Amino acid sequence: MEQTWLKEAQREIERKPPELERESYDGIINYLEHGYPSSRVRWHCHEEYELHLIVATSGRLFVGDYIGEFSPGHLVLTGPRLPHNWISTAVPEGGVPLRDMIVQFSHAPLAGAARMIPELRELLPLLERSSYGVEFFDMGVQAEQYLARIRATHGAERFGHFVQLMVALARTANYRLLSTASLRSYDDDATLAKVNAVLNYITENYREPISAEMLAEQVGMSLSKFSRFFRKATGNSFTDFINRLRINKACQLLMDTDQYVSNVCYDVGFQNVANFNRRFLQVKGVTPKQFRRQADGRFGGIGGPPDESVASAHLS
């Protein structure tokens, strides 16, 4: 029953455009927290950066086109207009009073301060990375301490705690980028609509052969213009984007099913197992089998059939 509900939630996220959430608050920093269930748990985006810490429950997260797992201590920074949602799947009866500790902040004040205060420029690369969503590892305890101080203070004292937390995140090398697509700022809604149409088509048809030439023709562009347009929209070349999207989908299957790696390869649109293994290693830093073993240890996954290595060797 839980798997069916989760798949329905995932399909709803894929069908439904993210709700644009608008916040108003005094100062640069907005602190929020909520339990679960909550009206704030929905597929949405907003203009602010968001640092999001899970302190209770586990489940599935969606950031851009990324799908993964979370548990207490899970810490993610999302950039402006990057859609996201956290859905808990292991919740005690009656829910939990506190699941999320959140800080939101706008770009313009911080970027303006960095122009005037050189010490703050250290944070700018972190903000750039957040356009893909950044997951930090082994930072949950430290982040919770800083977020508690931010919650308890105001004014310059609150800003000081916020800067200390952001510096710690900017300096750590223990992180990974999540989403393939980086939603950037555009001058007009028509351009953003065209970006979304292209990304939606790819997301819905990633299992099938898709070419840049075909999409360029659909949006009325030359191939060279489409290539520039696509890189600006996503931060990736067309080929890299397709490969990363398919590998993210493969990660989901490796965590959630006991399919052979070779079957996962074809299910996500790759036509060659050796190429799939090579691309997976480039993107994730591990082979599909190693990823499945890591996911099994970290998230209690299924882990695959015992004779998978033999079957994969024959099919490769």
PDB file of C-alpha atoms in Angstrom:
ATOM      1  CA  MET A   1       0.000   0.000   0.000  1.00  0.00           C
ATOM      2  CA  GLU A   2       2.810   2.417   0.913  1.00  0.00           C
ATOM      3  CA  GLN A   3       4.644   1.796  -2.367  1.00  0.00           C
ATOM      4  CA  THR A   4       1.426   2.405  -4.356  1.00  0.00           C
ATOM      5  CA  TRP A   5       0.778   5.678  -2.511  1.00  0.00           C
ATOM      6  CA  LEU A   6       4.370   6.790  -3.067  1.00  0.00           C
ATOM      7  CA  LYS A   7       4.219   6.059  -6.780  1.00  0.00           C
ATOM      8  CA  GLU A   8       0.987   8.036  -7.034  1.00  0.00           C
ATOM      9  CA  ALA A   9       2.658  10.958  -5.264  1.00  0.00           C
ATOM     10  CA  GLN A  10       5.585  10.760  -7.653  1.00  0.00           C
ATOM     11  CA  ARG A  11       3.291  10.703 -10.697  1.00  0.00           C
ATOM     12  CA  GLU A  12       1.411  13.705  -9.324  1.00  0.00           C
ATOM     13  CA  ILE A  13       4.681  15.614  -8.948  1.00  0.00           C
ATOM     14  CA  GLU A  14       5.677  14.761 -12.515  1.00  0.00           C
ATOM     15  CA  ARG A  15       2.278  15.913 -13.850  1.00  0.00           C
ATOM     16  CA  LYS A  16       1.741  19.009 -11.744  1.00  0.00           C
ATOM     17  CA  PRO A  17       3.760  22.210 -12.164  1.00  0.00           C
ATOM     18  CA  PRO A  18       5.346  23.432  -8.921  1.00  0.00           C
ATOM     19  CA  GLU A  19       3.302  25.909  -6.914  1.00  0.00           C
ATOM     20  CA  LEU A  20       5.091  29.250  -6.580  1.00  0.00           C
ATOM     21  CA  GLU A  21       5.275  30.006  -2.879  1.00  0.00           C
ATOM     22  CA  ARG A  22       5.629  33.654  -1.834  1.00  0.00           C
ATOM     23  CA  GLU A  23       6.917  34.706   1.574  1.00  0.00           C
ATOM     24  CA  SER A  24       7.073  38.138   3.175  1.00  0.00           C
ATOM     25  CA  TYR A  25       9.313  38.844   6.157  1.00  0.00           C
ATOM     26  CA  ASP A  26      11.429  41.507   7.781  1.00  0.00           C
ATOM     27  CA  GLY A  27      15.191  41.346   7.383  1.00  0.00           C
ATOM     28  CA  ILE A  28      17.286  39.059   5.193  1.00  0.00           C
ATOM     29  CA  ILE A  29      16.544  35.782   6.985  1.00  0.00           C
ATOM     30  CA  ASN A  30      13.242  33.982   7.450  1.00  0.00           C
ATOM     31  CA  TYR A  31      13.190  31.054   9.910  1.00  0.00           C
ATOM     32  CA  LEU A  32      10.410  28.452   9.517  1.00  0.00           C
ATOM     33  CA  GLU A  33       9.619  25.090  11.023  1.00  0.00           C
ATOM     34  CA  HIS A  34       6.766  22.623  10.768  1.00  0.00           C
ATOM     35  CA  GLY A  35       5.728  19.116  11.628  1.00  0.00           C
ATOM     36  CA  TYR A  36       4.236  16.384   9.487  1.00  0.00           C
ATOM     37  CA  PRO A  37       1.627  16.285   8.046  1.00  0.00           C
ATOM     38  CA  SER A  38       1.634  19.968   7.084  1.00  0.00           C
ATOM     39  CA  SER A  39       0.118  22.184   4.377  1.00  0.00           C
ATOM     40  CA  ARG A  40       3.689  23.217   3.523  1.00  0.00           C
ATOM     41  CA  VAL A  41       4.471  19.705   2.286  1.00  0.00           C
ATOM     42  CA  ARG A  42       3.734  20.063  -1.414  1.00  0.00           C
ATOM     43  CA  TRP A  43       5.535  20.323  -4.760  1.00  0.00           C
ATOM     44  CA  HIS A  44       6.495  24.005  -4.843  1.00  0.00           C
ATOM     45  CA  CYS A  45       9.185  26.581  -5.513  1.00  0.00           C
ATOM     46  CA  HIS A  46       9.904  30.164  -4.459  1.00  0.00           C
ATOM     47  CA  GLU A  47      12.207  33.064  -5.192  1.00  0.00           C
ATOM     48  CA  GLU A  48      14.285  32.554  -2.037  1.00  0.00           C
ATOM     49  CA  TYR A  49      17.157  30.214  -1.300  1.00  0.00           C
ATOM     50  CA  GLU A  50      16.137  27.566   1.237  1.00  0.00           C
ATOM     51  CA  LEU A  51      18.290  25.629   3.679  1.00  0.00           C
ATOM     52  CA  HIS A  52      16.221  22.649   4.782  1.00  0.00           C
ATOM     53  CA  LEU A  53      17.037  20.288   7.676  1.00  0.00           C
ATOM     54  CA  ILE A  54      15.013  17.143   8.450  1.00  0.00           C
ATOM     55  CA  VAL A  55      14.989  16.372  12.174  1.00  0.00           C
ATOM     56  CA  ALA A  56      12.379  13.562  12.251  1.00  0.00           C
ATOM     57  CA  THR A  57      10.962  10.815   9.964  1.00  0.00           C
ATOM     58  CA  SER A  58      12.315   9.357   6.751  1.00  0.00           C
ATOM     59  CA  GLY A  59      10.971   9.214   3.238  1.00  0.00           C
ATOM     60  CA  ARG A  60      11.404  10.424  -0.321  1.00  0.00           C
ATOM     61  CA  LEU A  61      12.642  13.808  -1.533  1.00  0.00           C
ATOM     62  CA  PHE A  62      12.140  15.476  -4.889  1.00  0.00           C
ATOM     63  CA  VAL A  63      14.480  18.311  -5.942  1.00  0.00           C
ATOM     64  CA  GLY A  64      14.208  19.391  -9.573  1.00  0.00           C
ATOM     65  CA  ASP A  65      14.470  16.127 -11.493  1.00  0.00           C
ATOM     66  CA  TYR A  66      16.240  14.340  -8.606  1.00  0.00           C
ATOM     67  CA  ILE A  67      14.492  11.642  -6.580  1.00  0.00           C
ATOM     68  CA  GLY A  68      16.163  10.252  -3.463  1.00  0.00           C
ATOM     69  CA  GLU A  69      15.777   9.300   0.166  1.00  0.00           C
ATOM     70  CA  PHE A  70      15.985  11.284   3.398  1.00  0.00           C
ATOM     71  CA  SER A  71      16.230  10.564   7.112  1.00  0.00           C
ATOM     72  CA  PRO A  72      16.956  12.678  10.223  1.00  0.00           C
ATOM     73  CA  GLY A  73      20.018  14.870   9.705  1.00  0.00           C
ATOM     74  CA  HIS A  74      19.324  15.291   5.993  1.00  0.00           C
ATOM     75  CA  LEU A  75      20.421  18.819   4.974  1.00  0.00           C
ATOM     76  CA  VAL A  76      19.785  20.425   1.561  1.00  0.00           C
ATOM     77  CA  LEU A  77      20.204  23.922   0.121  1.00  0.00           C
ATOM     78  CA  THR A  78      17.917  24.767  -2.820  1.00  0.00           C
ATOM     79  CA  GLY A  79      18.263  27.810  -5.054  1.00  0.00           C
ATOM     80  CA  PRO A  80      15.582  30.239  -6.259  1.00  0.00           C
ATOM     81  CA  ARG A  81      12.713  28.666  -8.229  1.00  0.00           C
ATOM     82  CA  LEU A  82      14.132  25.134  -7.934  1.00  0.00           C
ATOM     83  CA  PRO A  83      11.057  22.924  -7.256  1.00  0.00           C
ATOM     84  CA  HIS A  84      11.236  20.637  -4.231  1.00  0.00           C
ATOM     85  CA  ASN A  85       9.249  18.510  -1.796  1.00  0.00           C
ATOM     86  CA  TRP A  86       9.881  16.058   1.069  1.00  0.00           C
ATOM     87  CA  ILE A  87       7.325  13.264   1.597  1.00  0.00           C
ATOM     88  CA  SER A  88       7.612  11.210   4.791  1.00  0.00           C
ATOM     89  CA  THR A  89       6.819   7.521   4.489  1.00  0.00           C
ATOM     90  CA  ALA A  90       7.557   6.346   8.039  1.00  0.00           C
ATOM     91  CA  VAL A  91       5.415   8.473  10.359  1.00  0.00           C
ATOM     92  CA  PRO A  92       4.072   7.560  13.816  1.00  0.00           C
ATOM     93  CA  GLU A  93       0.316   7.680  14.316  1.00  0.00           C
ATOM     94  CA  GLY A  94      -0.731  11.279  14.817  1.00  0.00           C
ATOM     95  CA  GLY A  95       2.281  12.644  12.930  1.00  0.00           C
ATOM     96  CA  VAL A  96       5.260  14.515  14.404  1.00  0.00           C
ATOM     97  CA  PRO A  97       5.263  18.058  15.832  1.00  0.00           C
ATOM     98  CA  LEU A  98       8.632  19.040  14.313  1.00  0.00           C
ATOM     99  CA  ARG A  99      10.020  17.535  11.131  1.00  0.00           C
ATOM    100  CA  ASP A 100      11.631  20.477   9.320  1.00  0.00           C
ATOM    101  CA  MET A 101      13.865  23.370  10.364  1.00  0.00           C
ATOM    102  CA  ILE A 102      14.174  25.868   7.516  1.00  0.00           C
ATOM    103  CA  VAL A 103      15.931  29.133   6.736  1.00  0.00           C
ATOM    104  CA  GLN A 104      14.960  31.146   3.664  1.00  0.00           C
ATOM    105  CA  PHE A 105      16.840  34.165   2.337  1.00  0.00           C
ATOM    106  CA  SER A 106      16.839  36.333  -0.782  1.00  0.00           C
ATOM    107  CA  HIS A 107      19.646  36.750  -3.292  1.00  0.00           C
ATOM    108  CA  ALA A 108      19.784  40.520  -3.756  1.00  0.00           C
ATOM    109  CA  PRO A 109      20.618  41.572  -0.165  1.00  0.00           C
ATOM    110  CA  LEU A 110      23.341  38.958   0.222  1.00  0.00           C
ATOM    111  CA  ALA A 111      24.855  39.602  -3.206  1.00  0.00           C
ATOM    112  CA  GLY A 112      24.795  43.344  -2.523  1.00  0.00           C
ATOM    113  CA  ALA A 113      26.486  42.838   0.840  1.00  0.00           C
ATOM    114  CA  ALA A 114      29.162  40.662  -0.807  1.00  0.00           C
ATOM    115  CA  ARG A 115      30.015  43.518  -3.171  1.00  0.00           C
ATOM    116  CA  MET A 116      30.612  45.791  -0.198  1.00  0.00           C
ATOM    117  CA  ILE A 117      32.090  43.252   2.239  1.00  0.00           C
ATOM    118  CA  PRO A 118      34.824  41.105   0.635  1.00  0.00           C
ATOM    119  CA  GLU A 119      34.630  38.461   3.392  1.00  0.00           C
ATOM    120  CA  LEU A 120      31.109  37.507   2.277  1.00  0.00           C
ATOM    121  CA  ARG A 121      32.262  36.687  -1.260  1.00  0.00           C
ATOM    122  CA  GLU A 122      33.280  33.275   0.047  1.00  0.00           C
ATOM    123  CA  LEU A 123      29.581  32.367   0.015  1.00  0.00           C
ATOM    124  CA  LEU A 124      28.932  33.114  -3.669  1.00  0.00           C
ATOM    125  CA  PRO A 125      30.120  29.761  -5.123  1.00  0.00           C
ATOM    126  CA  LEU A 126      27.817  27.970  -2.680  1.00  0.00           C
ATOM    127  CA  LEU A 127      24.875  30.054  -3.881  1.00  0.00           C
ATOM    128  CA  GLU A 128      25.753  29.199  -7.480  1.00  0.00           C
ATOM    129  CA  ARG A 129      25.807  25.459  -6.691  1.00  0.00           C
ATOM    130  CA  SER A 130      22.407  25.707  -4.997  1.00  0.00           C
ATOM    131  CA  SER A 131      20.702  26.157  -8.371  1.00  0.00           C
ATOM    132  CA  TYR A 132      21.019  22.352  -8.676  1.00  0.00           C
ATOM    133  CA  GLY A 133      20.207  21.614  -5.033  1.00  0.00           C
ATOM    134  CA  VAL A 134      23.079  20.693  -2.702  1.00  0.00           C
ATOM    135  CA  GLU A 135      22.907  17.823  -0.201  1.00  0.00           C
ATOM    136  CA  PHE A 136      25.437  18.027   2.646  1.00  0.00           C
ATOM    137  CA  PHE A 137      26.706  14.991   4.535  1.00  0.00           C
ATOM    138  CA  ASP A 138      27.634  14.769   8.225  1.00  0.00           C
ATOM    139  CA  MET A 139      26.488  18.365   8.796  1.00  0.00           C
ATOM    140  CA  GLY A 140      23.075  17.703  10.367  1.00  0.00           C
ATOM    141  CA  VAL A 141      24.062  18.076  14.036  1.00  0.00           C
ATOM    142  CA  GLN A 142      26.042  21.260  13.432  1.00  0.00           C
ATOM    143  CA  ALA A 143      23.269  22.727  11.267  1.00  0.00           C
ATOM    144  CA  GLU A 144      20.622  21.979  13.887  1.00  0.00           C
ATOM    145  CA  GLN A 145      22.645  23.836  16.514  1.00  0.00           C
ATOM    146  CA  TYR A 146      22.978  26.908  14.295  1.00  0.00           C
ATOM    147  CA  LEU A 147      19.318  26.797  13.274  1.00  0.00           C
ATOM    148  CA  ALA A 148      18.275  26.676  16.925  1.00  0.00           C
ATOM    149  CA  ARG A 149      20.375  29.813  17.559  1.00  0.00           C
ATOM    150  CA  ILE A 150      18.840  31.529  14.533  1.00  0.00           C
ATOM    151  CA  ARG A 151      15.364  30.646  15.825  1.00  0.00           C
ATOM    152  CA  ALA A 152      16.149  32.092  19.272  1.00  0.00           C
ATOM    153  CA  THR A 153      17.736  35.385  18.148  1.00  0.00           C
ATOM    154  CA  HIS A 154      16.999  38.479  16.084  1.00  0.00           C
ATOM    155  CA  GLY A 155      18.759  41.299  14.289  1.00  0.00           C
ATOM    156  CA  ALA A 156      22.544  41.321  13.973  1.00  0.00           C
ATOM    157  CA  GLU A 157      22.937  38.359  16.333  1.00  0.00           C
ATOM    158  CA  ARG A 158      20.695  36.219  14.122  1.00  0.00           C
ATOM    159  CA  PHE A 159      22.565  37.334  11.015  1.00  0.00           C
ATOM    160  CA  GLY A 160      25.864  36.414  12.661  1.00  0.00           C
ATOM    161  CA  HIS A 161      24.703  32.840  13.349  1.00  0.00           C
ATOM    162  CA  PHE A 162      23.391  32.609   9.780  1.00  0.00           C
ATOM    163  CA  VAL A 163      26.738  33.705   8.286  1.00  0.00           C
ATOM    164  CA  GLN A 164      28.640  31.217  10.468  1.00  0.00           C
ATOM    165  CA  LEU A 165      26.409  28.387   9.249  1.00  0.00           C
ATOM    166  CA  MET A 166      26.727  29.426   5.610  1.00  0.00           C
ATOM    167  CA  VAL A 167      30.530  29.659   5.880  1.00  0.00           C
ATOM    168  CA  ALA A 168      30.644  26.118   7.290  1.00  0.00           C
ATOM    169  CA  LEU A 169      28.580  24.899   4.316  1.00  0.00           C
ATOM    170  CA  ALA A 170      30.676  26.862   1.816  1.00  0.00           C
ATOM    171  CA  ARG A 171      33.904  25.323   3.143  1.00  0.00           C
ATOM    172  CA  THR A 172      32.865  21.682   3.351  1.00  0.00           C
ATOM    173  CA  ALA A 173      33.778  19.321   0.527  1.00  0.00           C
ATOM    174  CA  ASN A 174      31.329  16.695   1.784  1.00  0.00           C
ATOM    175  CA  TYR A 175      28.381  17.430  -0.489  1.00  0.00           C
ATOM    176  CA  ARG A 176      26.783  16.452  -3.776  1.00  0.00           C
ATOM    177  CA  LEU A 177      24.669  18.241  -6.383  1.00  0.00           C
ATOM    178  CA  LEU A 178      21.205  16.770  -6.825  1.00  0.00           C
ATOM    179  CA  SER A 179      19.189  17.941  -9.828  1.00  0.00           C
ATOM    180  CA  THR A 180      20.254  17.631 -13.437  1.00  0.00           C
ATOM    181  CA  ALA A 181      18.347  20.799 -14.329  1.00  0.00           C
ATOM    182  CA  SER A 182      19.321  24.165 -12.936  1.00  0.00           C
ATOM    183  CA  LEU A 183      16.419  26.602 -13.325  1.00  0.00           C
ATOM    184  CA  ARG A 184      17.979  29.984 -14.054  1.00  0.00           C
ATOM    185  CA  SER A 185      16.528  33.494 -14.154  1.00  0.00           C
ATOM    186  CA  TYR A 186      14.975  34.647 -17.410  1.00  0.00           C
ATOM    187  CA  ASP A 187      13.952  38.031 -18.707  1.00  0.00           C
ATOM    188  CA  ASP A 188      10.459  36.951 -19.706  1.00  0.00           C
ATOM    189  CA  ASP A 189       7.866  34.307 -18.894  1.00  0.00           C
ATOM    190  CA  ALA A 190       7.703  33.184 -22.534  1.00  0.00           C
ATOM    191  CA  THR A 191      11.320  32.011 -22.429  1.00  0.00           C
ATOM    192  CA  LEU A 192      10.762  30.235 -19.121  1.00  0.00           C
ATOM    193  CA  ALA A 193       7.671  28.550 -20.584  1.00  0.00           C
ATOM    194  CA  LYS A 194       9.754  27.321 -23.527  1.00  0.00           C
ATOM    195  CA  VAL A 195      12.392  25.952 -21.139  1.00  0.00           C
ATOM    196  CA  ASN A 196       9.738  24.151 -19.106  1.00  0.00           C
ATOM    197  CA  ALA A 197       8.153  22.693 -22.262  1.00  0.00           C
ATOM    198  CA  VAL A 198      11.482  21.239 -23.386  1.00  0.00           C
ATOM    199  CA  LEU A 199      12.331  19.857 -19.934  1.00  0.00           C
ATOM    200  CA  ASN A 200       8.841  18.403 -19.497  1.00  0.00           C
ATOM    201  CA  TYR A 201       9.100  16.641 -22.861  1.00  0.00           C
ATOM    202  CA  ILE A 202      12.465  15.138 -21.970  1.00  0.00           C
ATOM    203  CA  THR A 203      11.268  14.084 -18.506  1.00  0.00           C
ATOM    204  CA  GLU A 204       8.222  12.327 -19.954  1.00  0.00           C
ATOM    205  CA  ASN A 205      10.073  10.651 -22.850  1.00  0.00           C
ATOM    206  CA  TYR A 206      13.549   9.934 -21.461  1.00  0.00           C
ATOM    207  CA  ARG A 207      13.092   6.186 -22.067  1.00  0.00           C
ATOM    208  CA  GLU A 208      12.834   6.805 -25.827  1.00  0.00           C
ATOM    209  CA  PRO A 209      15.523   8.000 -28.250  1.00  0.00           C
ATOM    210  CA  ILE A 210      15.596  11.825 -28.088  1.00  0.00           C
ATOM    211  CA  SER A 211      17.823  14.020 -30.230  1.00  0.00           C
ATOM    212  CA  ALA A 212      18.755  17.668 -29.934  1.00  0.00           C
ATOM    213  CA  GLU A 213      17.873  18.045 -33.628  1.00  0.00           C
ATOM    214  CA  MET A 214      14.304  16.879 -32.989  1.00  0.00           C
ATOM    215  CA  LEU A 215      13.781  19.252 -30.050  1.00  0.00           C
ATOM    216  CA  ALA A 216      15.390  22.160 -31.895  1.00  0.00           C
ATOM    217  CA  GLU A 217      12.884  21.677 -34.701  1.00  0.00           C
ATOM    218  CA  GLN A 218       9.986  21.517 -32.222  1.00  0.00           C
ATOM    219  CA  VAL A 219      10.876  24.886 -30.673  1.00  0.00           C
ATOM    220  CA  GLY A 220      11.730  26.507 -34.005  1.00  0.00           C
ATOM    221  CA  MET A 221      15.479  26.933 -33.492  1.00  0.00           C
ATOM    222  CA  SER A 222      18.608  26.011 -35.375  1.00  0.00           C
ATOM    223  CA  LEU A 223      20.648  23.280 -33.743  1.00  0.00           C
ATOM    224  CA  SER A 224      23.412  25.697 -32.689  1.00  0.00           C
ATOM    225  CA  LYS A 225      20.929  28.166 -31.189  1.00  0.00           C
ATOM    226  CA  PHE A 226      19.102  25.359 -29.378  1.00  0.00           C
ATOM    227  CA  SER A 227      22.400  24.071 -27.952  1.00  0.00           C
ATOM    228  CA  ARG A 228      23.188  27.505 -26.508  1.00  0.00           C
ATOM    229  CA  PHE A 229      19.626  27.879 -25.236  1.00  0.00           C
ATOM    230  CA  PHE A 230      19.697  24.458 -23.589  1.00  0.00           C
ATOM    231  CA  ARG A 231      23.033  24.996 -21.852  1.00  0.00           C
ATOM    232  CA  LYS A 232      21.857  28.341 -20.479  1.00  0.00           C
ATOM    233  CA  ALA A 233      18.625  26.723 -19.248  1.00  0.00           C
ATOM    234  CA  THR A 234      20.162  23.697 -17.540  1.00  0.00           C
ATOM    235  CA  GLY A 235      23.877  24.317 -17.115  1.00  0.00           C
ATOM    236  CA  ASN A 236      24.513  21.118 -19.108  1.00  0.00           C
ATOM    237  CA  SER A 237      25.003  20.136 -22.705  1.00  0.00           C
ATOM    238  CA  PHE A 238      22.028  18.256 -24.172  1.00  0.00           C
ATOM    239  CA  THR A 239      23.863  14.912 -24.094  1.00  0.00           C
ATOM    240  CA  ASP A 240      25.052  15.365 -20.502  1.00  0.00           C
ATOM    241  CA  PHE A 241      21.564  16.350 -19.386  1.00  0.00           C
ATOM    242  CA  ILE A 242      19.953  13.256 -20.927  1.00  0.00           C
ATOM    243  CA  ASN A 243      22.596  10.978 -19.437  1.00  0.00           C
ATOM    244  CA  ARG A 244      22.265  12.521 -15.979  1.00  0.00           C
ATOM    245  CA  LEU A 245      18.477  12.351 -16.048  1.00  0.00           C
ATOM    246  CA  ARG A 246      18.513   8.692 -17.073  1.00  0.00           C
ATOM    247  CA  ILE A 247      21.082   7.895 -14.386  1.00  0.00           C
ATOM    248  CA  ASN A 248      18.955   9.616 -11.721  1.00  0.00           C
ATOM    249  CA  LYS A 249      16.018   7.473 -12.824  1.00  0.00           C
ATOM    250  CA  ALA A 250      18.279   4.415 -12.730  1.00  0.00           C
ATOM    251  CA  CYS A 251      19.235   5.263  -9.136  1.00  0.00           C
ATOM    252  CA  GLN A 252      15.561   5.203  -8.206  1.00  0.00           C
ATOM    253  CA  LEU A 253      15.110   1.745  -9.742  1.00  0.00           C
ATOM    254  CA  LEU A 254      18.286   0.434  -8.125  1.00  0.00           C
ATOM    255  CA  MET A 255      17.008   1.584  -4.704  1.00  0.00           C
ATOM    256  CA  ASP A 256      13.380   0.539  -5.100  1.00  0.00           C
ATOM    257  CA  THR A 257      13.454  -2.685  -7.129  1.00  0.00           C
ATOM    258  CA  ASP A 258      15.375  -5.922  -7.469  1.00  0.00           C
ATOM    259  CA  GLN A 259      15.788  -5.607 -11.246  1.00  0.00           C
ATOM    260  CA  TYR A 260      19.072  -6.693 -12.790  1.00  0.00           C
ATOM    261  CA  VAL A 261      21.398  -3.802 -13.625  1.00  0.00           C
ATOM    262  CA  SER A 262      21.104  -4.733 -17.298  1.00  0.00           C
ATOM    263  CA  ASN A 263      17.301  -4.397 -17.157  1.00  0.00           C
ATOM    264  CA  VAL A 264      17.574  -1.035 -15.379  1.00  0.00           C
ATOM    265  CA  CYS A 265      19.913   0.118 -18.161  1.00  0.00           C
ATOM    266  CA  TYR A 266      17.322  -0.475 -20.879  1.00  0.00           C
ATOM    267  CA  ASP A 267      14.376   0.690 -18.750  1.00  0.00           C
ATOM    268  CA  VAL A 268      15.868   4.189 -18.420  1.00  0.00           C
ATOM    269  CA  GLY A 269      16.728   4.587 -22.099  1.00  0.00           C
ATOM    270  CA  PHE A 270      20.338   3.425 -22.462  1.00  0.00           C
ATOM    271  CA  GLN A 271      20.910   1.061 -25.375  1.00  0.00           C
ATOM    272  CA  ASN A 272      24.196  -0.472 -24.236  1.00  0.00           C
ATOM    273  CA  VAL A 273      25.084  -1.892 -20.796  1.00  0.00           C
ATOM    274  CA  ALA A 274      28.783  -1.056 -21.046  1.00  0.00           C
ATOM    275  CA  ASN A 275      27.970   2.562 -21.920  1.00  0.00           C
ATOM    276  CA  PHE A 276      25.448   2.715 -19.067  1.00  0.00           C
ATOM    277  CA  ASN A 277      28.039   1.458 -16.564  1.00  0.00           C
ATOM    278  CA  ARG A 278      30.625   3.929 -17.847  1.00  0.00           C
ATOM    279  CA  ARG A 279      28.242   6.920 -17.714  1.00  0.00           C
ATOM    280  CA  PHE A 280      26.953   5.906 -14.276  1.00  0.00           C
ATOM    281  CA  LEU A 281      30.501   5.794 -12.921  1.00  0.00           C
ATOM    282  CA  GLN A 282      31.256   9.230 -14.398  1.00  0.00           C
ATOM    283  CA  VAL A 283      28.185  10.850 -12.803  1.00  0.00           C
ATOM    284  CA  LYS A 284      27.949   9.024  -9.462  1.00  0.00           C
ATOM    285  CA  GLY A 285      31.559   8.036  -8.842  1.00  0.00           C
ATOM    286  CA  VAL A 286      30.545   4.390  -8.295  1.00  0.00           C
ATOM    287  CA  THR A 287      29.231   1.594 -10.498  1.00  0.00           C
ATOM    288  CA  PRO A 288      25.499   0.733 -10.476  1.00  0.00           C
ATOM    289  CA  LYS A 289      26.193  -2.365  -8.363  1.00  0.00           C
ATOM    290  CA  GLN A 290      28.230  -0.356  -5.853  1.00  0.00           C
ATOM    291  CA  PHE A 291      25.476   2.280  -5.707  1.00  0.00           C
ATOM    292  CA  ARG A 292      22.892  -0.399  -4.954  1.00  0.00           C
ATOM    293  CA  ARG A 293      25.020  -1.826  -2.154  1.00  0.00           C
ATOM    294  CA  GLN A 294      25.525   1.652  -0.657  1.00  0.00           C
ATOM    295  CA  ALA A 295      21.806   2.413  -0.923  1.00  0.00           C
ATOM    296  CA  ASP A 296      21.014  -0.914   0.698  1.00  0.00           C
ATOM    297  CA  GLY A 297      23.227  -0.053   3.665  1.00  0.00           C
ATOM    298  CA  ARG A 298      22.079   3.537   4.001  1.00  0.00           C
ATOM    299  CA  PHE A 299      18.381   3.272   3.242  1.00  0.00           C
ATOM    300  CA  GLY A 300      17.526  -0.398   3.802  1.00  0.00           C
ATOM    301  CA  GLY A 301      16.986  -1.010   0.098  1.00  0.00           C
ATOM    302  CA  ILE A 302      16.214  -4.275  -1.611  1.00  0.00           C
ATOM    303  CA  GLY A 303      19.745  -4.885  -2.830  1.00  0.00           C
ATOM    304  CA  GLY A 304      19.160  -6.860  -6.004  1.00  0.00           C
ATOM    305  CA  PRO A 305      19.055 -10.585  -6.746  1.00  0.00           C
ATOM    306  CA  PRO A 306      21.980 -12.718  -5.531  1.00  0.00           C
ATOM    307  CA  ASP A 307      23.083 -13.819  -9.003  1.00  0.00           C
ATOM    308  CA  GLU A 308      23.037 -10.339 -10.528  1.00  0.00           C
ATOM    309  CA  SER A 309      26.776 -10.166 -11.153  1.00  0.00           C
ATOM    310  CA  VAL A 310      26.680 -13.401 -13.138  1.00  0.00           C
ATOM    311  CA  ALA A 311      23.727 -12.257 -15.241  1.00  0.00           C
ATOM    312  CA  SER A 312      25.266  -8.843 -15.867  1.00  0.00           C
ATOM    313  CA  ALA A 313      28.563 -10.382 -16.945  1.00  0.00           C
ATOM    314  CA  HIS A 314      26.787 -12.487 -19.588  1.00  0.00           C
ATOM    315  CA  LEU A 315      24.742  -9.539 -20.839  1.00  0.00           C
ATOM    316  CA  SER A 316      27.684  -7.124 -20.943  1.00  0.00           C
TER     317      SER A 316
END
